[in-house]
């Protein structure tokens, strides 16, 4: 059946309606449509969902992060060409895909890592492609020998996928006598022992990660891929909010949009502003407050159920 011969998916129709009403900007609508439509079109053409195509569609649909996306596509192309060279009996470069993600919280590091897991599985680099996200407390123990045990347990969970260590610089914060050094040693050993079926990603603030790697030259040489995740601009944060709402059948009234922009402007220049994480928290709170505002009304229109008003957002950034 051709696309034009059947009704559009409900979520596509809802996004189109919001655009017609002027409640959703075209860039946000495009991002939302990509998340809904591209996998569906791929499935329609092939008769089955393609995890690789879906992962790339998810990557493309992310707001901003253009340089990150470009680098991911470069990594994908590198893997594919090395595989084709191997098939032709040509010399190949080693697939050392351990990475460092540098950026503030809420800039998409975990999301991109999850997408990479799917890409690597579909490209035959990893057997499972799952993501295991850990931090210092998951790796470092409280007594001698405990750290190695905890770290090996997380490595075992991650085999076939990606081990994502958030705030990785904290493993070295106590110096040579800290148990974090033991965890680092275990991770380095695992990179060698499981080089064919484990990718390690170290993530954290840019300055802290740079210092961490400078103090450990041996570790730095094992991570050839370094990806910087910039903070989102105000327009990108608004776009993220609009996509988030459109996916859940909500939209911002003009007054609500002004209030959200005001809140984002207040926090935007803070180092720990939260980026997309802050936007999600504000919107989720607004949705709950809208529910409380509407709960006592016996008759509600479809538009009332969808509209987020200024009052629903007041105090959101501070909550």
mmCIF file of C-alpha atoms in Angstrom:
data_model
loop_
_atom_site.group_PDB
_atom_site.id
_atom_site.type_symbol
_atom_site.label_atom_id
_atom_site.label_comp_id
_atom_site.label_asym_id
_atom_site.label_seq_id
_atom_site.Cartn_x
_atom_site.Cartn_y
_atom_site.Cartn_z
ATOM 1 C CA UNK A 1 0.000 0.000 0.000
ATOM 2 C CA UNK A 2 1.335 3.422 -0.942
ATOM 3 C CA UNK A 3 1.783 6.109 1.664
ATOM 4 C CA UNK A 4 -0.775 8.399 0.045
ATOM 5 C CA UNK A 5 -3.451 5.686 0.000
ATOM 6 C CA UNK A 6 -3.825 5.410 3.772
ATOM 7 C CA UNK A 7 -4.500 7.661 6.712
ATOM 8 C CA UNK A 8 -1.513 9.344 8.334
ATOM 9 C CA UNK A 9 -0.444 8.016 11.743
ATOM 10 C CA UNK A 10 -2.309 9.836 14.567
ATOM 11 C CA UNK A 11 0.838 11.420 15.969
ATOM 12 C CA UNK A 12 1.741 12.841 12.541
ATOM 13 C CA UNK A 13 -1.743 14.317 12.236
ATOM 14 C CA UNK A 14 -1.475 15.870 15.700
ATOM 15 C CA UNK A 15 1.877 17.481 14.909
ATOM 16 C CA UNK A 16 0.472 18.818 11.620
ATOM 17 C CA UNK A 17 -2.481 20.307 13.497
ATOM 18 C CA UNK A 18 -0.190 22.098 15.943
ATOM 19 C CA UNK A 19 1.785 23.583 13.045
ATOM 20 C CA UNK A 20 -1.426 24.808 11.398
ATOM 21 C CA UNK A 21 -2.449 26.456 14.673
ATOM 22 C CA UNK A 22 0.932 28.155 14.951
ATOM 23 C CA UNK A 23 1.686 26.396 18.228
ATOM 24 C CA UNK A 24 4.642 24.358 16.939
ATOM 25 C CA UNK A 25 7.550 25.842 14.998
ATOM 26 C CA UNK A 26 8.542 24.061 11.753
ATOM 27 C CA UNK A 27 11.976 22.926 13.052
ATOM 28 C CA UNK A 28 10.370 21.309 16.090
ATOM 29 C CA UNK A 29 7.688 19.754 13.898
ATOM 30 C CA UNK A 30 10.330 18.319 11.581
ATOM 31 C CA UNK A 31 12.177 16.753 14.497
ATOM 32 C CA UNK A 32 8.952 15.260 15.836
ATOM 33 C CA UNK A 33 7.919 13.935 12.433
ATOM 34 C CA UNK A 34 11.308 12.301 11.939
ATOM 35 C CA UNK A 35 10.914 10.367 15.151
ATOM 36 C CA UNK A 36 7.486 9.129 14.095
ATOM 37 C CA UNK A 37 7.714 8.911 10.349
ATOM 38 C CA UNK A 38 11.157 7.772 9.244
ATOM 39 C CA UNK A 39 11.075 4.359 10.917
ATOM 40 C CA UNK A 40 7.531 3.878 9.598
ATOM 41 C CA UNK A 41 8.543 4.721 6.044
ATOM 42 C CA UNK A 42 11.540 2.404 6.307
ATOM 43 C CA UNK A 43 9.345 -0.414 7.546
ATOM 44 C CA UNK A 44 6.836 0.228 4.763
ATOM 45 C CA UNK A 45 9.551 0.024 2.112
ATOM 46 C CA UNK A 46 11.323 -3.053 3.461
ATOM 47 C CA UNK A 47 8.473 -4.927 5.082
ATOM 48 C CA UNK A 48 10.266 -4.888 8.443
ATOM 49 C CA UNK A 49 11.753 -2.431 10.878
ATOM 50 C CA UNK A 50 15.453 -1.756 10.371
ATOM 51 C CA UNK A 51 17.153 -1.108 13.734
ATOM 52 C CA UNK A 52 20.025 0.618 11.942
ATOM 53 C CA UNK A 53 17.691 2.955 10.041
ATOM 54 C CA UNK A 54 15.708 3.658 13.204
ATOM 55 C CA UNK A 55 18.871 4.465 15.164
ATOM 56 C CA UNK A 56 20.021 6.891 12.471
ATOM 57 C CA UNK A 57 16.556 8.466 12.394
ATOM 58 C CA UNK A 58 16.738 8.958 16.165
ATOM 59 C CA UNK A 59 20.150 10.556 15.773
ATOM 60 C CA UNK A 60 18.953 12.896 13.012
ATOM 61 C CA UNK A 61 15.891 13.863 15.071
ATOM 62 C CA UNK A 62 17.955 15.111 18.004
ATOM 63 C CA UNK A 63 17.797 18.877 18.331
ATOM 64 C CA UNK A 64 21.132 20.580 17.588
ATOM 65 C CA UNK A 65 24.334 18.527 18.087
ATOM 66 C CA UNK A 66 25.286 18.885 14.431
ATOM 67 C CA UNK A 67 28.994 18.248 14.988
ATOM 68 C CA UNK A 68 28.185 15.240 17.168
ATOM 69 C CA UNK A 69 25.959 13.807 14.451
ATOM 70 C CA UNK A 70 28.645 14.358 11.817
ATOM 71 C CA UNK A 71 31.217 12.524 13.909
ATOM 72 C CA UNK A 72 28.844 9.599 14.496
ATOM 73 C CA UNK A 73 28.331 9.296 10.744
ATOM 74 C CA UNK A 74 32.114 9.401 10.274
ATOM 75 C CA UNK A 75 32.503 6.545 12.757
ATOM 76 C CA UNK A 76 29.799 4.574 10.937
ATOM 77 C CA UNK A 77 31.488 5.132 7.569
ATOM 78 C CA UNK A 78 34.893 4.184 9.000
ATOM 79 C CA UNK A 79 33.558 0.876 10.320
ATOM 80 C CA UNK A 80 31.822 0.024 7.051
ATOM 81 C CA UNK A 81 34.849 0.812 4.888
ATOM 82 C CA UNK A 82 37.214 -1.146 7.125
ATOM 83 C CA UNK A 83 34.893 -4.129 6.837
ATOM 84 C CA UNK A 84 34.831 -3.844 3.048
ATOM 85 C CA UNK A 85 38.627 -3.510 2.904
ATOM 86 C CA UNK A 86 38.957 -6.645 5.020
ATOM 87 C CA UNK A 87 36.695 -8.509 2.598
ATOM 88 C CA UNK A 88 39.015 -7.507 -0.249
ATOM 89 C CA UNK A 89 42.118 -8.599 1.634
ATOM 90 C CA UNK A 90 43.373 -5.048 2.122
ATOM 91 C CA UNK A 91 45.153 -3.696 5.179
ATOM 92 C CA UNK A 92 42.729 -2.372 7.785
ATOM 93 C CA UNK A 93 42.904 -0.007 10.719
ATOM 94 C CA UNK A 94 42.090 -1.386 14.180
ATOM 95 C CA UNK A 95 38.555 -0.645 15.345
ATOM 96 C CA UNK A 96 39.421 1.136 18.583
ATOM 97 C CA UNK A 97 36.093 2.706 19.443
ATOM 98 C CA UNK A 98 36.541 3.663 23.091
ATOM 99 C CA UNK A 99 35.447 7.265 23.537
ATOM 100 C CA UNK A 100 35.422 10.297 25.784
ATOM 101 C CA UNK A 101 32.237 12.387 25.909
ATOM 102 C CA UNK A 102 32.813 15.909 27.216
ATOM 103 C CA UNK A 103 29.951 18.194 28.133
ATOM 104 C CA UNK A 104 27.573 19.463 30.781
ATOM 105 C CA UNK A 105 24.603 17.429 32.063
ATOM 106 C CA UNK A 106 21.559 17.290 29.809
ATOM 107 C CA UNK A 107 23.453 17.717 26.535
ATOM 108 C CA UNK A 108 22.556 14.308 25.083
ATOM 109 C CA UNK A 109 25.592 12.203 26.032
ATOM 110 C CA UNK A 110 23.644 9.192 27.297
ATOM 111 C CA UNK A 111 21.165 9.367 24.413
ATOM 112 C CA UNK A 112 23.947 9.354 21.809
ATOM 113 C CA UNK A 113 25.716 6.508 23.626
ATOM 114 C CA UNK A 114 22.544 4.422 23.451
ATOM 115 C CA UNK A 115 22.201 5.130 19.725
ATOM 116 C CA UNK A 116 25.840 4.138 19.200
ATOM 117 C CA UNK A 117 25.162 0.825 20.919
ATOM 118 C CA UNK A 118 22.475 0.022 18.363
ATOM 119 C CA UNK A 119 24.683 1.160 15.472
ATOM 120 C CA UNK A 120 27.613 -0.959 16.625
ATOM 121 C CA UNK A 121 25.406 -4.032 17.013
ATOM 122 C CA UNK A 122 23.860 -3.645 13.560
ATOM 123 C CA UNK A 123 27.301 -3.066 12.024
ATOM 124 C CA UNK A 124 28.637 -6.253 13.630
ATOM 125 C CA UNK A 125 31.034 -4.517 16.036
ATOM 126 C CA UNK A 126 29.177 -5.532 19.204
ATOM 127 C CA UNK A 127 27.160 -8.677 19.833
ATOM 128 C CA UNK A 128 24.388 -7.086 21.935
ATOM 129 C CA UNK A 129 24.650 -3.304 21.702
ATOM 130 C CA UNK A 130 23.096 -2.583 25.085
ATOM 131 C CA UNK A 131 24.146 0.308 27.315
ATOM 132 C CA UNK A 132 25.207 -0.051 30.940
ATOM 133 C CA UNK A 133 25.418 3.341 32.661
ATOM 134 C CA UNK A 134 27.482 3.537 35.863
ATOM 135 C CA UNK A 135 29.126 6.105 38.125
ATOM 136 C CA UNK A 136 31.828 6.010 40.770
ATOM 137 C CA UNK A 137 29.598 4.384 43.426
ATOM 138 C CA UNK A 138 28.905 1.456 41.083
ATOM 139 C CA UNK A 139 32.611 0.789 40.532
ATOM 140 C CA UNK A 140 34.495 1.756 43.690
ATOM 141 C CA UNK A 141 34.271 -0.278 46.886
ATOM 142 C CA UNK A 142 34.883 0.533 50.519
ATOM 143 C CA UNK A 143 37.730 -1.819 51.330
ATOM 144 C CA UNK A 144 40.717 -3.510 49.670
ATOM 145 C CA UNK A 145 39.615 -5.952 46.988
ATOM 146 C CA UNK A 146 36.021 -4.705 46.910
ATOM 147 C CA UNK A 147 36.616 -2.266 44.063
ATOM 148 C CA UNK A 148 38.010 -4.870 41.684
ATOM 149 C CA UNK A 149 35.016 -7.090 42.385
ATOM 150 C CA UNK A 150 32.473 -4.320 41.799
ATOM 151 C CA UNK A 151 34.187 -3.111 38.634
ATOM 152 C CA UNK A 152 34.436 -6.623 37.183
ATOM 153 C CA UNK A 153 30.720 -7.136 37.840
ATOM 154 C CA UNK A 154 29.867 -4.036 35.810
ATOM 155 C CA UNK A 155 32.243 -5.087 33.048
ATOM 156 C CA UNK A 156 30.566 -8.488 32.911
ATOM 157 C CA UNK A 157 27.159 -6.821 32.598
ATOM 158 C CA UNK A 158 28.484 -4.685 29.745
ATOM 159 C CA UNK A 159 30.075 -7.388 27.585
ATOM 160 C CA UNK A 160 28.669 -7.205 24.096
ATOM 161 C CA UNK A 161 27.686 -3.572 24.589
ATOM 162 C CA UNK A 162 28.793 -0.196 25.892
ATOM 163 C CA UNK A 163 29.949 0.580 29.430
ATOM 164 C CA UNK A 164 29.172 4.260 29.997
ATOM 165 C CA UNK A 165 31.005 5.751 32.997
ATOM 166 C CA UNK A 166 29.430 9.075 33.968
ATOM 167 C CA UNK A 167 31.567 11.632 35.831
ATOM 168 C CA UNK A 168 34.531 9.376 35.118
ATOM 169 C CA UNK A 169 36.999 11.953 36.447
ATOM 170 C CA UNK A 170 35.748 11.135 39.956
ATOM 171 C CA UNK A 171 37.645 7.833 39.749
ATOM 172 C CA UNK A 172 40.886 9.790 40.133
ATOM 173 C CA UNK A 173 39.811 12.434 42.611
ATOM 174 C CA UNK A 174 41.509 10.784 45.612
ATOM 175 C CA UNK A 175 44.974 10.344 44.134
ATOM 176 C CA UNK A 176 47.097 7.198 44.083
ATOM 177 C CA UNK A 177 45.799 5.941 47.436
ATOM 178 C CA UNK A 178 42.163 6.145 46.418
ATOM 179 C CA UNK A 179 40.348 2.936 45.440
ATOM 180 C CA UNK A 180 39.270 4.666 42.221
ATOM 181 C CA UNK A 181 42.716 3.990 40.757
ATOM 182 C CA UNK A 182 42.080 0.270 41.183
ATOM 183 C CA UNK A 183 38.848 0.620 39.220
ATOM 184 C CA UNK A 184 40.700 2.446 36.421
ATOM 185 C CA UNK A 185 43.238 -0.376 36.262
ATOM 186 C CA UNK A 186 40.426 -2.940 35.984
ATOM 187 C CA UNK A 187 38.758 -0.966 33.207
ATOM 188 C CA UNK A 188 42.012 -0.705 31.247
ATOM 189 C CA UNK A 189 42.559 -4.443 31.567
ATOM 190 C CA UNK A 190 39.012 -5.121 30.363
ATOM 191 C CA UNK A 191 39.604 -2.936 27.311
ATOM 192 C CA UNK A 192 42.436 -5.270 26.337
ATOM 193 C CA UNK A 193 40.819 -8.559 27.376
ATOM 194 C CA UNK A 194 37.499 -7.814 25.629
ATOM 195 C CA UNK A 195 38.636 -5.539 22.825
ATOM 196 C CA UNK A 196 36.385 -7.282 20.314
ATOM 197 C CA UNK A 197 33.118 -7.008 22.225
ATOM 198 C CA UNK A 198 33.211 -4.056 24.611
ATOM 199 C CA UNK A 199 33.221 -0.304 24.088
ATOM 200 C CA UNK A 200 34.046 1.964 27.019
ATOM 201 C CA UNK A 201 32.803 5.546 27.091
ATOM 202 C CA UNK A 202 34.063 7.936 29.766
ATOM 203 C CA UNK A 203 31.846 10.981 30.229
ATOM 204 C CA UNK A 204 31.877 14.177 32.251
ATOM 205 C CA UNK A 205 32.440 17.909 32.322
ATOM 206 C CA UNK A 206 34.938 19.062 29.702
ATOM 207 C CA UNK A 207 37.491 20.659 32.042
ATOM 208 C CA UNK A 208 37.437 17.797 34.528
ATOM 209 C CA UNK A 209 37.746 15.164 31.799
ATOM 210 C CA UNK A 210 40.675 16.996 30.182
ATOM 211 C CA UNK A 211 42.493 17.158 33.527
ATOM 212 C CA UNK A 212 41.694 13.522 34.235
ATOM 213 C CA UNK A 213 43.203 12.398 30.931
ATOM 214 C CA UNK A 214 46.235 14.668 31.281
ATOM 215 C CA UNK A 215 47.108 13.092 34.623
ATOM 216 C CA UNK A 216 46.916 9.617 33.083
ATOM 217 C CA UNK A 217 48.685 9.618 29.687
ATOM 218 C CA UNK A 218 48.356 5.853 29.382
ATOM 219 C CA UNK A 219 44.597 6.138 29.690
ATOM 220 C CA UNK A 220 44.378 9.046 27.263
ATOM 221 C CA UNK A 221 46.060 7.092 24.462
ATOM 222 C CA UNK A 222 43.415 4.368 24.728
ATOM 223 C CA UNK A 223 40.563 6.747 23.876
ATOM 224 C CA UNK A 224 41.138 8.000 20.321
ATOM 225 C CA UNK A 225 37.622 9.392 19.890
ATOM 226 C CA UNK A 226 36.678 12.500 21.841
ATOM 227 C CA UNK A 227 33.271 14.062 21.314
ATOM 228 C CA UNK A 228 32.263 17.456 22.689
ATOM 229 C CA UNK A 229 28.605 18.066 23.561
ATOM 230 C CA UNK A 230 27.887 21.823 23.583
ATOM 231 C CA UNK A 231 25.227 23.477 25.692
ATOM 232 C CA UNK A 232 21.952 24.080 23.871
ATOM 233 C CA UNK A 233 21.017 27.567 22.749
ATOM 234 C CA UNK A 234 17.784 29.139 23.997
ATOM 235 C CA UNK A 235 16.089 28.449 20.662
ATOM 236 C CA UNK A 236 17.186 24.816 20.782
ATOM 237 C CA UNK A 237 15.861 24.434 24.325
ATOM 238 C CA UNK A 238 12.501 25.839 23.209
ATOM 239 C CA UNK A 239 12.519 23.432 20.274
ATOM 240 C CA UNK A 240 13.243 20.519 22.625
ATOM 241 C CA UNK A 241 10.309 21.577 24.786
ATOM 242 C CA UNK A 242 7.980 21.790 21.784
ATOM 243 C CA UNK A 243 8.991 18.354 20.510
ATOM 244 C CA UNK A 244 8.635 16.877 23.988
ATOM 245 C CA UNK A 245 5.119 18.313 24.267
ATOM 246 C CA UNK A 246 4.044 17.388 20.726
ATOM 247 C CA UNK A 247 4.999 13.767 21.307
ATOM 248 C CA UNK A 248 2.631 13.774 24.295
ATOM 249 C CA UNK A 249 -0.208 15.672 22.625
ATOM 250 C CA UNK A 250 0.352 18.967 24.418
ATOM 251 C CA UNK A 251 1.301 22.433 23.211
ATOM 252 C CA UNK A 252 2.347 25.756 24.743
ATOM 253 C CA UNK A 253 -0.030 28.692 24.686
ATOM 254 C CA UNK A 254 1.637 31.995 23.684
ATOM 255 C CA UNK A 255 1.763 33.047 27.327
ATOM 256 C CA UNK A 256 3.248 29.710 28.383
ATOM 257 C CA UNK A 257 5.914 29.991 25.711
ATOM 258 C CA UNK A 258 6.859 33.443 27.020
ATOM 259 C CA UNK A 259 7.068 32.111 30.575
ATOM 260 C CA UNK A 260 9.199 29.134 29.544
ATOM 261 C CA UNK A 261 11.554 31.415 27.625
ATOM 262 C CA UNK A 262 11.839 33.692 30.663
ATOM 263 C CA UNK A 263 12.757 30.773 32.917
ATOM 264 C CA UNK A 264 15.306 29.432 30.454
ATOM 265 C CA UNK A 265 16.923 32.851 30.091
ATOM 266 C CA UNK A 266 17.423 33.027 33.867
ATOM 267 C CA UNK A 267 19.277 29.714 34.029
ATOM 268 C CA UNK A 268 20.889 29.582 30.595
ATOM 269 C CA UNK A 269 24.283 30.989 31.540
ATOM 270 C CA UNK A 270 24.675 28.806 34.613
ATOM 271 C CA UNK A 271 27.244 26.035 34.231
ATOM 272 C CA UNK A 272 24.875 23.552 35.849
ATOM 273 C CA UNK A 273 21.751 24.778 34.071
ATOM 274 C CA UNK A 274 20.668 21.253 33.182
ATOM 275 C CA UNK A 275 20.086 21.891 29.475
ATOM 276 C CA UNK A 276 17.528 19.412 28.068
ATOM 277 C CA UNK A 277 17.173 17.760 31.478
ATOM 278 C CA UNK A 278 15.957 21.061 32.942
ATOM 279 C CA UNK A 279 13.482 21.500 30.082
ATOM 280 C CA UNK A 280 12.094 18.004 30.624
ATOM 281 C CA UNK A 281 11.673 18.602 34.360
ATOM 282 C CA UNK A 282 9.907 21.934 33.791
ATOM 283 C CA UNK A 283 7.546 20.465 31.214
ATOM 284 C CA UNK A 284 6.746 17.366 33.251
ATOM 285 C CA UNK A 285 5.889 19.571 36.231
ATOM 286 C CA UNK A 286 3.732 21.799 33.999
ATOM 287 C CA UNK A 287 1.822 18.750 32.755
ATOM 288 C CA UNK A 288 1.113 17.709 36.345
ATOM 289 C CA UNK A 289 0.008 21.236 37.282
ATOM 290 C CA UNK A 290 -2.244 21.386 34.226
ATOM 291 C CA UNK A 291 -3.864 18.144 35.393
ATOM 292 C CA UNK A 292 -4.544 19.638 38.834
ATOM 293 C CA UNK A 293 -5.963 22.801 37.237
ATOM 294 C CA UNK A 294 -8.349 20.846 35.015
ATOM 295 C CA UNK A 295 -9.282 17.996 37.340
ATOM 296 C CA UNK A 296 -12.268 19.767 38.938
ATOM 297 C CA UNK A 297 -13.905 20.748 35.644
ATOM 298 C CA UNK A 298 -16.758 18.538 34.429
ATOM 299 C CA UNK A 299 -16.609 19.559 30.770
ATOM 300 C CA UNK A 300 -13.301 19.869 28.924
ATOM 301 C CA UNK A 301 -12.590 20.395 25.247
ATOM 302 C CA UNK A 302 -9.820 18.635 23.355
ATOM 303 C CA UNK A 303 -7.945 21.931 23.118
ATOM 304 C CA UNK A 304 -8.152 22.514 26.875
ATOM 305 C CA UNK A 305 -6.714 19.053 27.493
ATOM 306 C CA UNK A 306 -3.788 19.817 25.187
ATOM 307 C CA UNK A 307 -2.964 23.406 26.143
ATOM 308 C CA UNK A 308 -0.246 24.237 28.666
ATOM 309 C CA UNK A 309 -0.959 27.727 30.019
ATOM 310 C CA UNK A 310 1.341 30.262 31.641
ATOM 311 C CA UNK A 311 0.017 29.423 35.114
ATOM 312 C CA UNK A 312 1.088 25.783 34.652
ATOM 313 C CA UNK A 313 4.686 26.857 34.148
ATOM 314 C CA UNK A 314 5.045 29.497 36.851
ATOM 315 C CA UNK A 315 7.803 28.519 39.274
ATOM 316 C CA UNK A 316 8.921 25.623 37.052
ATOM 317 C CA UNK A 317 12.624 26.425 36.907
ATOM 318 C CA UNK A 318 12.899 26.775 40.648
ATOM 319 C CA UNK A 319 10.953 23.611 41.445
#
